[in-house]
Amino acid sequence: MNIEKLLNELTIEEKCTLLVGKGAWHTAPIERLGIPSIMMTDGPHGVRKEFEESDSITFIDSYPSVCFPPAVTLASSFDPQLASEMGKSIARECLSKDVSLILGPGMNIKRSPLCGRNFEYFSEDPKVTAEIAKGFVRGVESQGIGACPKHFAFNNQETLRMTSSSELDRRTKFEIYLRAFKEVVKENPSMIMCSYNKVDNVYASENKELLDTILRKRFGFENVIVSDWRAVSNRTNALKATLDLEMPGHEYSINQLIRSVVSSEISMDELNKSVVRILKMVDKYQIKDNPKTDDRVLDENHKVAKKIAKESMVLLKNDNDILPLKKTDSIALIGKLAKEPRYQGGGSSHMNPYIINDLVECFSDEIDFGYAEGYRLTGDGYDKELISLAVKLAKTKSKVIAVIGLTDEYESEGYDRTHIELPKGHNELIKAISEANKNIIVVLQIGSPVTMPWIHDVKAVLNSYLGGEAGALATIDLLYGKENPSGRLAETFPLHLEDNPIHQIYGNQNEDVYYKESIYVGYRFYQSMGVNVLFPFGYGLSYSNFEYADFTVDKTKFGGTEKVKISLKVKNKSAMAGKEVVQVYVENHTLGIYKPLRELRAFQKVFILGNDEKVVEFSLTIKDFDYFNPADNAFVTEEGSYKIQICKNARDIIFSSPIEITKGTQVNPSNTYIDSKSYYINNSSHFENLDFENLLGHPLSVVTHKNRPYSLDNTLSDIEKTLIGKILKSQLLKQLNKELQGMPSDYIQMVEKSLYETPLRSIVTYSGGIIKMRFMIGIIEIANHHFLKAIHYFMKEKTL
């Protein structure tokens, strides 16, 4: 493709057309000049290619495709190479389905366990997020398919995600939430997707500091920035912020771009830069030789999905070595999820799997087992009769496998959780069967942390997270010792929701979302403030017994461009081969600006044969001791004393060695942070509003209600108190109910919640052409009591 020649031949209208998608999943072609259209589709844990193009708010049926374990599970592998293998496998399916770009991975940091979409994200820690994301992108891109990391940036809740503004201090932005994106840019992904939310009260899609100053100039990203679907409020402002591609396509945006170019609000240079990036992407990723889809690709990927699941599931408890099970054990298999597994999350990533394995069918005929449902999969699941039947079965068997978890109603894209408890019926089931049988093994199917009030009443807990379509096969192999558990938690499981520092404000604020906890996310809070947890970040057990020895650090002082080398020996003291995740943390010194107690700086997953040992080595640089200093607008490393620690997890230290940084970075004191005393360790675990205002640089807003004048950025819930808003809502719900007939209740809940919180401009594109933009503007003018203006828009013949 001769891009320079095409740039001269394209008309302004054609150039503007290229910057807006064609339909829901394609870039726009320019047939006159031989510019093809390429297809993208949802990931991130498989290829969700729909049967037909649709702009509907509902997710229509898609082609069968291998459903790999979602991000929450993959991250628990602590294995970037495994993430790369998953990326390659997904890319191979993309090739066979004529899909050029996969929308993933999801890289949002897990700020709170309440986020309804946490299952689609990797970790609370930027190091784990970065390494797993880089592996995934590397794998996808190696096959000639484009990856698209998302959502950039600070989109850490589902509540009001399309209209809220994320407000956080500059240090936290770079140190916690942007760090992984900076790293993934090094893998040169085809696109990066911006988020729905505002950042500092400017939509991410139009935020020039976020997209141009930070992502492009600071991080060096040179490829396409794409909007999340219907995330653009003003296409002109978005282009000036260097957002290249708006998805899905809509004539309104094309016309807006044309008018802005003609009026010189957008310069030809600005327009051409985005057009060039689109053309380069289309040229690089167009699929010329399409291998036919056949079952061999899917069968191979099903095996990979199983491999990822077994490497990622986390053994949380194993009293008296009740696991692995023996084939001679008689088993009571209890829990509806054993028969109807929850293997993925709800929302845009929800796939039509190639094959589904469940635990009941996976049990060998050689095993003496019986099955009971134990609970319902709707509501709170409680059913006294089902529990009674389960108890009766438990009394007849030597051991119980209780499969419990979060149902689709409890977590999904589109809405957040309000608590971290399992459904009542699941907890009551464990309570009842624990009185009938003491040998209980719990298998969890969850996408986020949960409380475990029964933890002392069971012998073992295997957290299978969401295992993908082959999750049941992996679970059986782990329970019976064919495979050895090696997953580690990439997030903290708190004892109580109230232990989380933002439990009172998460999802309950005005549209200004305040990141009041600053850098204290996940284990950075719990360990720094001495808060006991159920299971710490990095935790996980094995059937092998690993022993660490011969820990050495080659320096006691270092700085500048030097490296410090770490070495230790890991011995497998058991006969069973297994994998251990060796974790390196740096304990920060307490002088200067506030810092977390310790932070993960490196990790390795190593395979060790039974009764064997391996030497594991790491190399740290001065950057592994840094923090972001807003006064310098850069990452800096203070001189002073630190500790290098080898840990089993964020809580349990095995070895610790002091080290002194003698040649650090010249640091300008950041008095704003130094003066925010409630953020220092041991001062308090409660962060004062005045200190947070000091970090933000402005006072917190007061909760207000949306009133006139309304605009296209207002939501249906904003205008439903007006007469025209009530009529619009009634008509939309009537149409929606037709589309949702026969759909599961959790799906209906997600779609309705999304509808209420969707900007009115987005409802136009969701309508699939039924509602015109001029018509929606007319409705808004009626709501604003501008009746003559409304008539003017209703009488317009052309789309704006």
Short mmCIF file of N, CA, C and O in Angstrom, two decimals, residues 606-658:
data_model
loop_
_atom_site.label_atom_id
_atom_site.label_comp_id
_atom_site.label_asym_id
_atom_site.label_seq_id
_atom_site.Cartn_x
_atom_site.Cartn_y
_atom_site.Cartn_z
N VAL A 606 9.04 -21.29 38.28
CA VAL A 606 10.05 -22.29 37.93
C VAL A 606 9.50 -23.69 38.14
O VAL A 606 8.79 -23.97 39.11
N PHE A 607 9.83 -24.58 37.21
CA PHE A 607 9.43 -25.98 37.30
C PHE A 607 10.58 -26.79 37.91
O PHE A 607 11.74 -26.67 37.46
N ILE A 608 10.28 -27.59 38.93
CA ILE A 608 11.31 -28.37 39.61
C ILE A 608 10.83 -29.81 39.77
O ILE A 608 9.74 -30.06 40.31
N LEU A 609 11.61 -30.73 39.30
CA LEU A 609 11.29 -32.15 39.45
C LEU A 609 11.28 -32.55 40.92
O LEU A 609 11.86 -31.86 41.77
N GLY A 610 10.63 -33.66 41.21
CA GLY A 610 10.62 -34.17 42.58
C GLY A 610 12.02 -34.44 43.10
O GLY A 610 12.88 -34.97 42.37
N ASN A 611 12.28 -34.04 44.35
CA ASN A 611 13.58 -34.24 45.01
C ASN A 611 14.73 -33.62 44.21
O ASN A 611 15.85 -34.13 44.19
N ASP A 612 14.43 -32.50 43.54
CA ASP A 612 15.45 -31.79 42.78
C ASP A 612 15.50 -30.35 43.27
O ASP A 612 14.72 -29.95 44.15
N GLU A 613 16.40 -29.57 42.72
CA GLU A 613 16.54 -28.18 43.11
C GLU A 613 16.96 -27.34 41.93
O GLU A 613 17.49 -27.85 40.94
N LYS A 614 16.70 -26.03 42.03
CA LYS A 614 17.10 -25.11 40.97
C LYS A 614 17.61 -23.82 41.60
O LYS A 614 17.11 -23.36 42.63
N VAL A 615 18.60 -23.23 40.94
CA VAL A 615 19.07 -21.90 41.32
C VAL A 615 18.25 -20.88 40.54
O VAL A 615 18.11 -20.98 39.31
N VAL A 616 17.69 -19.92 41.25
CA VAL A 616 16.87 -18.87 40.64
C VAL A 616 17.58 -17.55 40.82
O VAL A 616 18.02 -17.21 41.93
N GLU A 617 17.70 -16.79 39.74
CA GLU A 617 18.45 -15.54 39.79
C GLU A 617 17.60 -14.37 39.29
O GLU A 617 16.76 -14.53 38.40
N PHE A 618 17.84 -13.22 39.90
CA PHE A 618 17.18 -11.98 39.51
C PHE A 618 18.22 -10.88 39.41
O PHE A 618 19.28 -10.96 40.04
N SER A 619 17.88 -9.85 38.66
CA SER A 619 18.74 -8.68 38.56
C SER A 619 17.88 -7.44 38.70
O SER A 619 16.92 -7.24 37.93
N LEU A 620 18.17 -6.61 39.70
CA LEU A 620 17.41 -5.39 39.93
C LEU A 620 18.26 -4.17 39.58
O LEU A 620 19.48 -4.19 39.71
N THR A 621 17.59 -3.13 39.11
CA THR A 621 18.26 -1.86 38.84
C THR A 621 17.68 -0.79 39.76
O THR A 621 16.73 -1.04 40.53
N ILE A 622 18.21 0.40 39.66
CA ILE A 622 17.74 1.50 40.51
C ILE A 622 16.26 1.79 40.27
O ILE A 622 15.56 2.28 41.16
N LYS A 623 15.76 1.44 39.06
CA LYS A 623 14.35 1.67 38.75
C LYS A 623 13.42 0.79 39.59
O LYS A 623 12.24 1.09 39.73
N ASP A 624 13.95 -0.30 40.12
CA ASP A 624 13.13 -1.19 40.95
C ASP A 624 12.97 -0.67 42.38
O ASP A 624 12.36 -1.35 43.21
N PHE A 625 13.48 0.52 42.63
CA PHE A 625 13.34 1.14 43.95
C PHE A 625 12.67 2.51 43.83
O PHE A 625 12.71 3.31 44.75
N ASP A 626 12.04 2.78 42.68
CA ASP A 626 11.58 4.14 42.41
C ASP A 626 10.13 4.39 42.80
O ASP A 626 9.39 3.47 43.18
N TYR A 627 9.74 5.64 42.71
CA TYR A 627 8.35 6.07 42.83
C TYR A 627 8.19 7.29 41.93
O TYR A 627 9.19 7.89 41.49
N PHE A 628 6.95 7.68 41.66
CA PHE A 628 6.73 8.84 40.80
C PHE A 628 6.63 10.08 41.65
O PHE A 628 5.80 10.17 42.57
N ASN A 629 7.48 11.04 41.35
CA ASN A 629 7.50 12.30 42.10
C ASN A 629 6.90 13.41 41.24
O ASN A 629 7.52 13.84 40.25
N PRO A 630 5.71 13.90 41.57
CA PRO A 630 5.08 14.94 40.76
C PRO A 630 5.91 16.21 40.66
O PRO A 630 5.86 16.92 39.64
N ALA A 631 6.69 16.51 41.68
CA ALA A 631 7.52 17.72 41.64
C ALA A 631 8.56 17.63 40.52
O ALA A 631 8.96 18.66 39.95
N ASP A 632 9.02 16.43 40.22
CA ASP A 632 9.97 16.23 39.13
C ASP A 632 9.29 15.76 37.84
O ASP A 632 9.93 15.65 36.80
N ASN A 633 8.00 15.42 37.95
CA ASN A 633 7.25 14.85 36.83
C ASN A 633 7.97 13.64 36.25
O ASN A 633 8.05 13.45 35.03
N ALA A 634 8.51 12.82 37.15
CA ALA A 634 9.30 11.68 36.71
C ALA A 634 9.40 10.66 37.84
O ALA A 634 9.17 10.98 39.01
N PHE A 635 9.77 9.43 37.46
CA PHE A 635 10.10 8.42 38.46
C PHE A 635 11.48 8.72 39.01
O PHE A 635 12.41 9.01 38.26
N VAL A 636 11.60 8.67 40.32
CA VAL A 636 12.86 8.97 40.99
C VAL A 636 13.14 7.89 42.03
O VAL A 636 12.24 7.17 42.47
N THR A 637 14.39 7.79 42.43
CA THR A 637 14.80 6.86 43.49
C THR A 637 15.56 7.64 44.56
O THR A 637 16.59 8.25 44.27
N GLU A 638 15.03 7.63 45.75
CA GLU A 638 15.69 8.32 46.85
C GLU A 638 16.85 7.49 47.38
O GLU A 638 16.77 6.26 47.45
N GLU A 639 17.89 8.17 47.78
CA GLU A 639 18.98 7.48 48.45
C GLU A 639 18.53 7.06 49.85
O GLU A 639 17.65 7.68 50.44
N GLY A 640 19.12 5.99 50.35
CA GLY A 640 18.76 5.53 51.69
C GLY A 640 18.76 4.02 51.78
O GLY A 640 19.19 3.32 50.86
N SER A 641 18.25 3.51 52.88
CA SER A 641 18.28 2.08 53.16
C SER A 641 16.95 1.43 52.78
O SER A 641 15.88 1.90 53.17
N TYR A 642 17.04 0.31 52.06
CA TYR A 642 15.90 -0.47 51.64
C TYR A 642 16.16 -1.92 52.05
O TYR A 642 17.24 -2.27 52.55
N LYS A 643 15.20 -2.78 51.77
CA LYS A 643 15.39 -4.21 51.98
C LYS A 643 14.92 -4.97 50.74
O LYS A 643 13.84 -4.70 50.22
N ILE A 644 15.75 -5.89 50.29
CA ILE A 644 15.34 -6.81 49.23
C ILE A 644 14.81 -8.07 49.91
O ILE A 644 15.50 -8.67 50.75
N GLN A 645 13.58 -8.46 49.57
CA GLN A 645 12.93 -9.57 50.27
C GLN A 645 12.45 -10.65 49.29
O GLN A 645 11.88 -10.34 48.25
N ILE A 646 12.74 -11.87 49.65
CA ILE A 646 12.15 -13.02 48.95
C ILE A 646 10.96 -13.46 49.79
O ILE A 646 11.10 -13.76 50.98
N CYS A 647 9.79 -13.47 49.15
CA CYS A 647 8.56 -13.74 49.89
C CYS A 647 7.76 -14.87 49.24
O CYS A 647 7.81 -15.08 48.03
N LYS A 648 6.99 -15.58 50.08
CA LYS A 648 6.03 -16.55 49.55
C LYS A 648 4.82 -15.82 48.97
O LYS A 648 4.14 -16.32 48.08
N ASN A 649 4.55 -14.65 49.52
CA ASN A 649 3.44 -13.80 49.09
C ASN A 649 3.69 -12.43 49.68
O ASN A 649 4.72 -12.19 50.31
N ALA A 650 2.77 -11.51 49.50
CA ALA A 650 2.99 -10.14 49.97
C ALA A 650 3.12 -10.03 51.48
O ALA A 650 3.63 -9.04 51.99
N ARG A 651 2.69 -11.06 52.20
CA ARG A 651 2.72 -11.02 53.67
C ARG A 651 3.89 -11.79 54.26
O ARG A 651 4.51 -11.33 55.24
N ASP A 652 4.21 -12.96 53.72
CA ASP A 652 5.13 -13.89 54.37
C ASP A 652 6.54 -13.81 53.78
O ASP A 652 6.79 -14.23 52.64
N ILE A 653 7.46 -13.28 54.59
CA ILE A 653 8.84 -13.07 54.15
C ILE A 653 9.67 -14.32 54.47
O ILE A 653 9.61 -14.87 55.56
N ILE A 654 10.48 -14.73 53.50
CA ILE A 654 11.40 -15.86 53.70
C ILE A 654 12.80 -15.35 53.99
O ILE A 654 13.43 -15.73 54.97
N PHE A 655 13.31 -14.47 53.12
CA PHE A 655 14.63 -13.87 53.31
C PHE A 655 14.51 -12.36 53.17
O PHE A 655 13.67 -11.85 52.42
N SER A 656 15.38 -11.66 53.89
CA SER A 656 15.41 -10.20 53.80
C SER A 656 16.85 -9.73 53.92
O SER A 656 17.58 -10.18 54.80
N SER A 657 17.25 -8.85 53.01
CA SER A 657 18.63 -8.36 53.01
C SER A 657 18.63 -6.85 52.84
O SER A 657 18.06 -6.34 51.87
N PRO A 658 19.27 -6.12 53.74
CA PRO A 658 19.32 -4.66 53.60
C PRO A 658 20.22 -4.25 52.45
O PRO A 658 21.20 -4.92 52.13
#
